[in-house]
PDB file of C-alpha atoms in Angstrom:
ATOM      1  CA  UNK A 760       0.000   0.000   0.000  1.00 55.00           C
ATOM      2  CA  UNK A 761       1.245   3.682  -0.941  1.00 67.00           C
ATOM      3  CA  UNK A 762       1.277   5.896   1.703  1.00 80.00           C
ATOM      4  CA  UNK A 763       0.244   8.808  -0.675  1.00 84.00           C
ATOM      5  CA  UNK A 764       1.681  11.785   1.647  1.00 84.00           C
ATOM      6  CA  UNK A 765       4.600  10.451   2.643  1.00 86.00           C
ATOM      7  CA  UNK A 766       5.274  10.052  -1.152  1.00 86.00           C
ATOM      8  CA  UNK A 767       4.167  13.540  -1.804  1.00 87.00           C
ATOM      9  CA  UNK A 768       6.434  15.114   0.728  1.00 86.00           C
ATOM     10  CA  UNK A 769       8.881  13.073  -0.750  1.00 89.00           C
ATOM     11  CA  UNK A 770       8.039  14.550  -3.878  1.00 89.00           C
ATOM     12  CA  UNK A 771       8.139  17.907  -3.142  1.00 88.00           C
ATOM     13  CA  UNK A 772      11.544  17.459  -0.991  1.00 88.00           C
ATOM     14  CA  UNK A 773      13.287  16.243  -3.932  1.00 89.00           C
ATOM     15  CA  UNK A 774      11.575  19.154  -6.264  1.00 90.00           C
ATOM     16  CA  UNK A 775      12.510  21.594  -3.643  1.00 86.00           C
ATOM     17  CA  UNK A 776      16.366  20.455  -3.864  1.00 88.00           C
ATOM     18  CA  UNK A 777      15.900  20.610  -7.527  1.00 89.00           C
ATOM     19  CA  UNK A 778      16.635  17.009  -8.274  1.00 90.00           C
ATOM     20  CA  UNK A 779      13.631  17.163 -10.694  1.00 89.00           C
ATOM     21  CA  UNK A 780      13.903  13.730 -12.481  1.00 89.00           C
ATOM     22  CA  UNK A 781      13.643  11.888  -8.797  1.00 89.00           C
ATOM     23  CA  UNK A 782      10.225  14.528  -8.461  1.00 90.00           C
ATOM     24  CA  UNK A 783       8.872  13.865 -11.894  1.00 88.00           C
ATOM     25  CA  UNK A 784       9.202   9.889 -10.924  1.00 88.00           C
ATOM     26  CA  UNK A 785       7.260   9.984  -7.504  1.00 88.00           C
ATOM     27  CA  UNK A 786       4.333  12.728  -8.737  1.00 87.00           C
ATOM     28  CA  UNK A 787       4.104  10.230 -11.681  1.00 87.00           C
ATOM     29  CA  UNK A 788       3.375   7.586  -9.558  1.00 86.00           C
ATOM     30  CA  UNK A 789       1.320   9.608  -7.561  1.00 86.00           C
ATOM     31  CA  UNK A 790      -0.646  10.587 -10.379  1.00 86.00           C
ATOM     32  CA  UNK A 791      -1.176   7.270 -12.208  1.00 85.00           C
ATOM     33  CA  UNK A 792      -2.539   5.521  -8.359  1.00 86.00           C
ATOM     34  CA  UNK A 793      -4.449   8.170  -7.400  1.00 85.00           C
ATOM     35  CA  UNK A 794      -6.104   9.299 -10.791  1.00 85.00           C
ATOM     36  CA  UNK A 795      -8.741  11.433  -9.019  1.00 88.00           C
ATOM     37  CA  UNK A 796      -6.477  13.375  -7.630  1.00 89.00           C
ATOM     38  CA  UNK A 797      -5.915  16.661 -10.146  1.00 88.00           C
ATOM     39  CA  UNK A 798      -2.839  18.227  -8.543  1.00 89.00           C
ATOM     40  CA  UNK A 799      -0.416  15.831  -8.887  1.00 88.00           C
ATOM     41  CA  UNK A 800      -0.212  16.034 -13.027  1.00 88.00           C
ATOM     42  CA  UNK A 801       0.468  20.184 -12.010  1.00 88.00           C
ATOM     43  CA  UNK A 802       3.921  18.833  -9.901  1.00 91.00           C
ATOM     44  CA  UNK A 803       4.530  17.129 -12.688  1.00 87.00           C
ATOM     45  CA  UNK A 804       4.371  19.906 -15.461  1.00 86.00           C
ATOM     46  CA  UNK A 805       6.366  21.974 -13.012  1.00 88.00           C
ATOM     47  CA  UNK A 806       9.450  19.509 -13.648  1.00 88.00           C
ATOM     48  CA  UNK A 807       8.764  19.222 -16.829  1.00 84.00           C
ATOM     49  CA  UNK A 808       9.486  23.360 -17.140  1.00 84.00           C
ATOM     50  CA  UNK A 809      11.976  22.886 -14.801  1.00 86.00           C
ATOM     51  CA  UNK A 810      14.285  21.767 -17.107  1.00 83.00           C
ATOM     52  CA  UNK A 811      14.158  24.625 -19.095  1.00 81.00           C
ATOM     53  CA  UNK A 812      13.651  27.100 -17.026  1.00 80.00           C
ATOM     54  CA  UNK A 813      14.518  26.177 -13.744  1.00 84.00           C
ATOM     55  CA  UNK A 814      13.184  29.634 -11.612  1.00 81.00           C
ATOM     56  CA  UNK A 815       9.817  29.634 -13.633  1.00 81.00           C
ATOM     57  CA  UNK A 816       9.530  26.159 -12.358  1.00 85.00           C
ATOM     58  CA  UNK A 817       9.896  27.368  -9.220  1.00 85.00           C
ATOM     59  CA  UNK A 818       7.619  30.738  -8.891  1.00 83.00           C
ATOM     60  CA  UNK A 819       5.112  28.236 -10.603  1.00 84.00           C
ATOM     61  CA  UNK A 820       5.452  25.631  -7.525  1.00 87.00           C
ATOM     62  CA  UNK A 821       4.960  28.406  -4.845  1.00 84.00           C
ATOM     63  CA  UNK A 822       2.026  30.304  -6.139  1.00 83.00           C
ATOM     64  CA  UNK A 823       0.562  27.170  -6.687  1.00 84.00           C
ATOM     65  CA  UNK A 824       1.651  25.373  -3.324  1.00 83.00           C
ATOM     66  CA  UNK A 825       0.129  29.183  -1.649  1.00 80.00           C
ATOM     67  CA  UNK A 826      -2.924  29.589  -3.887  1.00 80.00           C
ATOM     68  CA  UNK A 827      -4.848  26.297  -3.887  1.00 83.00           C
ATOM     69  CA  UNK A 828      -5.279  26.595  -0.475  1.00 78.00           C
ATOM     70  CA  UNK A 829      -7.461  29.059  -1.137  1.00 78.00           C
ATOM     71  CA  UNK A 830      -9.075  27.784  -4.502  1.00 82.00           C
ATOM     72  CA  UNK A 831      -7.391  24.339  -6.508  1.00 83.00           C
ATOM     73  CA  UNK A 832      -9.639  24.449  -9.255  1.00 86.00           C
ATOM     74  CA  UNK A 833      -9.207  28.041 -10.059  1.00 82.00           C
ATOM     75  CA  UNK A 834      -5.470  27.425  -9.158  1.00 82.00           C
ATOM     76  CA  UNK A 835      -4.867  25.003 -11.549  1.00 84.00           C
ATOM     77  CA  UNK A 836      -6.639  26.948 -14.128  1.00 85.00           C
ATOM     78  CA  UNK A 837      -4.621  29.609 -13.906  1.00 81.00           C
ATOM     79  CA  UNK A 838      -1.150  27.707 -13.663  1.00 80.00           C
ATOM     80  CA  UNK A 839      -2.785  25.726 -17.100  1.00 80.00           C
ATOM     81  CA  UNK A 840      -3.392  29.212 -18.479  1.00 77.00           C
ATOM     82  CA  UNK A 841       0.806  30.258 -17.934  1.00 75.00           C
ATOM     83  CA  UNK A 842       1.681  26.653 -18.835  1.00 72.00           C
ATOM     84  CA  UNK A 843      -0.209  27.168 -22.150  1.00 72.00           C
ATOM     85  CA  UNK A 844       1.191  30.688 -22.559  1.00 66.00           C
ATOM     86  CA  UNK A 845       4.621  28.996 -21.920  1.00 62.00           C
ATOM     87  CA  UNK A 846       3.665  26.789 -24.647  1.00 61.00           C
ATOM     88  CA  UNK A 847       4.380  29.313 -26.911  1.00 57.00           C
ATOM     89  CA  UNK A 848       0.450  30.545 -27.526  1.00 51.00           C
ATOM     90  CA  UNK A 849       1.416  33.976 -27.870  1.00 52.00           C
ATOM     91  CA  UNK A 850      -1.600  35.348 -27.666  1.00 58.00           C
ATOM     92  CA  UNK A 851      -2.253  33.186 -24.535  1.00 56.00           C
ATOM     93  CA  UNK A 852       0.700  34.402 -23.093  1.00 49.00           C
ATOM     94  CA  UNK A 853       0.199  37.860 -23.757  1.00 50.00           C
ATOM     95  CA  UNK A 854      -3.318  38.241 -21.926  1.00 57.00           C
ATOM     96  CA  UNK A 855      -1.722  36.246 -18.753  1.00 53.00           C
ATOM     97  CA  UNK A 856       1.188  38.245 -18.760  1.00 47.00           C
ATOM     98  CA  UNK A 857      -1.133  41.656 -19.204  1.00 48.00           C
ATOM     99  CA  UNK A 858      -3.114  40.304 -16.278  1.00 52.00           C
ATOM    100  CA  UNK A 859      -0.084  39.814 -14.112  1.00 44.00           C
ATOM    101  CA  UNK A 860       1.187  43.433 -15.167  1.00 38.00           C
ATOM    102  CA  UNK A 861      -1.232  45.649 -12.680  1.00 40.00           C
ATOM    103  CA  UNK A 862      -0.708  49.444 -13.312  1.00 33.00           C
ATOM    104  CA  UNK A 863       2.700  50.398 -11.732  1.00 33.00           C
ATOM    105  CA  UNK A 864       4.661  47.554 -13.168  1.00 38.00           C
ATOM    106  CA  UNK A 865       3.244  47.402 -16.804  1.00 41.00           C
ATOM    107  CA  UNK A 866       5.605  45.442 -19.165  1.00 39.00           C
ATOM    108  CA  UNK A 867       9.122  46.216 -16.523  1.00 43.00           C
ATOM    109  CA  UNK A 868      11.729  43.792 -15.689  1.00 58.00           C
ATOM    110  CA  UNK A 869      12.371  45.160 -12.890  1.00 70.00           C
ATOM    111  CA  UNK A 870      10.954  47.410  -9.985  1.00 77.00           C
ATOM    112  CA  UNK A 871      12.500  49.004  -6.584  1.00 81.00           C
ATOM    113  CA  UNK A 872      11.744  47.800  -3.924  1.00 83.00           C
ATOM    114  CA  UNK A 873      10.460  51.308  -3.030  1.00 86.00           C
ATOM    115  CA  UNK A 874       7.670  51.205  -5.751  1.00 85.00           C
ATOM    116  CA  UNK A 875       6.875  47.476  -4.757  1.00 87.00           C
ATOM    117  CA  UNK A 876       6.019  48.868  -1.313  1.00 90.00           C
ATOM    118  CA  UNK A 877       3.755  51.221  -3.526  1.00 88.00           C
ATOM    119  CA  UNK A 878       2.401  48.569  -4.653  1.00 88.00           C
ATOM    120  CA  UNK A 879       2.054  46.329  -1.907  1.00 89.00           C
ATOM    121  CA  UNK A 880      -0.003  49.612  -0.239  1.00 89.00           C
ATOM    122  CA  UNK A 881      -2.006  49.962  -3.229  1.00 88.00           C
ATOM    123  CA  UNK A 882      -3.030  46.284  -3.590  1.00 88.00           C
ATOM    124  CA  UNK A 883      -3.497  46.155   0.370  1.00 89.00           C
ATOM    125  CA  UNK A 884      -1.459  42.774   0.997  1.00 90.00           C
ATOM    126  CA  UNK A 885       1.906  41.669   0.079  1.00 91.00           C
ATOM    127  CA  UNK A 886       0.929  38.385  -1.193  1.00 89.00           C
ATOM    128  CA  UNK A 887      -1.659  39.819  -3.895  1.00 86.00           C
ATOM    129  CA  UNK A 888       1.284  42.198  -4.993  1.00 87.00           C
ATOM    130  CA  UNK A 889       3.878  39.838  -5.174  1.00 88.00           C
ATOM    131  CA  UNK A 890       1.251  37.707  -6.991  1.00 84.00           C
ATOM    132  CA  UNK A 891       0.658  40.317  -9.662  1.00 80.00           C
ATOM    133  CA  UNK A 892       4.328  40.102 -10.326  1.00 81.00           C
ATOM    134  CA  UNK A 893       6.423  37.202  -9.739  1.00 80.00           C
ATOM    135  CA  UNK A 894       6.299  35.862 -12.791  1.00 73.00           C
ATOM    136  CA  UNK A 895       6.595  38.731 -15.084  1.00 68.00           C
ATOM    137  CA  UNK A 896       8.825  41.012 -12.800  1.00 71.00           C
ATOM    138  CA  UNK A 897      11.940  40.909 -10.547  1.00 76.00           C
ATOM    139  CA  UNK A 898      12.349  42.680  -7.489  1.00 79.00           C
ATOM    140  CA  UNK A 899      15.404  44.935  -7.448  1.00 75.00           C
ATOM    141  CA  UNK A 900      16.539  45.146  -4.215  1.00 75.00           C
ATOM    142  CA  UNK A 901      19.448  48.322  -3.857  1.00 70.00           C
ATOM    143  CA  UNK A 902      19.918  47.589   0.068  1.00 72.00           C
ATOM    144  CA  UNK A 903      20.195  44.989   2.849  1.00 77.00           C
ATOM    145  CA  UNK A 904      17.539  46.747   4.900  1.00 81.00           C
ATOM    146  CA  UNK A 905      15.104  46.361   1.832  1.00 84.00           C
ATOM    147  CA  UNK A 906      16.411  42.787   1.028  1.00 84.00           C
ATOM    148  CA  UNK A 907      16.380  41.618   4.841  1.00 87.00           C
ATOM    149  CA  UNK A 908      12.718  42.914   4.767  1.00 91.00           C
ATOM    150  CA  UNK A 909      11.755  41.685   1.331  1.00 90.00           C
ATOM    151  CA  UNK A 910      12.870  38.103   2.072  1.00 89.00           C
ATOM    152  CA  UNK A 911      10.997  38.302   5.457  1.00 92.00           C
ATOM    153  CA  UNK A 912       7.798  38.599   3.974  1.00 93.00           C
ATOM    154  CA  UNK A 913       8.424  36.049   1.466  1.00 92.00           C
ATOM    155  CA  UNK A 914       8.810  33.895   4.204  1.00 90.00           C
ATOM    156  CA  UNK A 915       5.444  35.312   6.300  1.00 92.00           C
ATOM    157  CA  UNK A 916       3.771  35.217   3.239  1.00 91.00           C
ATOM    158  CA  UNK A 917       4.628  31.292   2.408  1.00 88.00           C
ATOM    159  CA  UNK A 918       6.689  32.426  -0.465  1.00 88.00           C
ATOM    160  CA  UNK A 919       9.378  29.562   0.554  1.00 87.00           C
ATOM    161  CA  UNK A 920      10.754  28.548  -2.348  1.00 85.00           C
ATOM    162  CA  UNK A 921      11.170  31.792  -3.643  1.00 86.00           C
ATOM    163  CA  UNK A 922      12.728  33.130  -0.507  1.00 86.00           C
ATOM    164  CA  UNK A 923      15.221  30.164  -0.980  1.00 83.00           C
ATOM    165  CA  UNK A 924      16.123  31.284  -3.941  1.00 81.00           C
ATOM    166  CA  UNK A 925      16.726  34.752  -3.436  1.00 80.00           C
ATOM    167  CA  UNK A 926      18.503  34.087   0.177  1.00 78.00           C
ATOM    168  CA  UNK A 927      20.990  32.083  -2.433  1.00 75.00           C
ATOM    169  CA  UNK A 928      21.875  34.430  -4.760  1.00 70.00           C
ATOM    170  CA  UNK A 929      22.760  37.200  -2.379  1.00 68.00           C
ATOM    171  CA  UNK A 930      24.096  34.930   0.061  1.00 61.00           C
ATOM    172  CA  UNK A 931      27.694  35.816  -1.593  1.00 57.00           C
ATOM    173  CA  UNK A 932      27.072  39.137  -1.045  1.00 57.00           C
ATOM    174  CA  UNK A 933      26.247  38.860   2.966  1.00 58.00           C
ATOM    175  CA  UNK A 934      28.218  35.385   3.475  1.00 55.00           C
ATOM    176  CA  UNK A 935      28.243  34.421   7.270  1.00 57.00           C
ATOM    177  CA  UNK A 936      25.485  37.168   8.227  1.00 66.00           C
ATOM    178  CA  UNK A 937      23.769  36.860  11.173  1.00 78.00           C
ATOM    179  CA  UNK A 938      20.819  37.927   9.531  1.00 80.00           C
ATOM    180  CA  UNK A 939      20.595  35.376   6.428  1.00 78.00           C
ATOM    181  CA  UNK A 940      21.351  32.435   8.951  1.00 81.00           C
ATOM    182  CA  UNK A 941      18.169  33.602  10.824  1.00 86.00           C
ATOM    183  CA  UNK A 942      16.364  33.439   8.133  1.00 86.00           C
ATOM    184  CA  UNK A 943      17.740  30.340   6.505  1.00 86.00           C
ATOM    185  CA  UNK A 944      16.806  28.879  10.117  1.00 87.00           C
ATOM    186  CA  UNK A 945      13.024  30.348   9.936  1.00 89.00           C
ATOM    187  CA  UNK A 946      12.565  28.305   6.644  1.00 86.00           C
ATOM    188  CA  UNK A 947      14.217  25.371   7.854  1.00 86.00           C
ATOM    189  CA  UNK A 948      11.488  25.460  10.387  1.00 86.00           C
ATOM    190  CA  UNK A 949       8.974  26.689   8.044  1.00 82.00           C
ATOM    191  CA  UNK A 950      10.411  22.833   6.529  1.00 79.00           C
ATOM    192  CA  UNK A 951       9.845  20.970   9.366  1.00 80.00           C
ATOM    193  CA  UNK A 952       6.394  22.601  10.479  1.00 78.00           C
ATOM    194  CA  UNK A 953       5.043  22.064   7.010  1.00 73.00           C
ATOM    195  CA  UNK A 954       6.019  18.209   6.743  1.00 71.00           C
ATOM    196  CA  UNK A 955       4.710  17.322  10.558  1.00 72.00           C
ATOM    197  CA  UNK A 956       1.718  18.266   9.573  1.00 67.00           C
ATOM    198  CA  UNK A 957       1.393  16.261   6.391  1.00 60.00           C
TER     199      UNK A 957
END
């Protein structure tokens, strides 16, 4: 007998280290035993993308792992919607990405941190503003102040994987600070809280 969520945090685990193949495996076999079960095939597209574009992979696994708690069908329409777009139907991809792009940060590659706050005020929550642009927008962060306090809420907000990743590539930058083991520590327990209750 499967033990279906020991095999899913098994699943994720391995995604989450970015050994995709070993993830694609075990959310195959999830989704071929437990066929009624409609977010497993979405793990599985995820490493699919993955290995072409490892940190859309990745946004793609948090907002999903954050929103369906909220909604899974209208999550997984939406993350079929990118995956489409991604799919190279431009048109698709055009409307998602015009969705995603809410007033301030129309069509940018970038925005301050400073105008993100904007943002966050005018959307009223961090999460809905980090939403409306994590997959068509990057954060520039100009300061540790902004970064220690970006990555924070990341982490408040369940944006783990995310927070991962940009922890890593400024870790070079603040190697051996207090700060970034505290909050390497917070998702460690983050981690741990999250599988215990699985």
């Amino acid at each position: 007998m499967i033990n279906e969520s020991r095999l899913l945090n098994e699943a994720n685990s391995f995604f989450l280290q970015k050994d995709f193949e070993k993830a694609l495996f075990l959310y195959s076999q999830l989704s071929s035993t437990f066929k009624e079960n409609k977010e497993y095939p979405i793990y599985a597209l995820f490493c699919d993308i993955a290995s072409e574009d490892e940190e859309k992979a990745m946004s793609l696994y948090d907002y999903f792992s954050v929103v369906k708690e909220e909604n899974l069908d209208n999550a997984i329409a939406y993350v079929e919607d990118i995956i489409d777009a991604y799919d190279g139907d431009i048109d698709k991809m055009m409307e998602v990405l015009k969705e995603l792009s809410i007033s301030t940060v129309d069509a940018l590659d970038a925005i301050k941190y400073e105008d993100f706050k904007k943002l966050i005020n005018s959307r009223g929550s961090f999460r809905i503003a980090f939403e409306d642009i994590m997959f068509s927008t990057k954060v520039a962060i100009e300061n540790k102040d902004d970064f220690f306090d970006f990555v924070t809420k990341l982490i408040d907000n369940d944006f783990n994987t995310t927070a991962y990743s940009y922890l890593d590539g400024f870790n070079e930058y603040f190697a051996y600070d207090d700060e970034i083991e505290k909050l390497y520590k917070r998702l460690e327990e983050k981690k741990i809280a999250i599988n215990n209750q699985q």
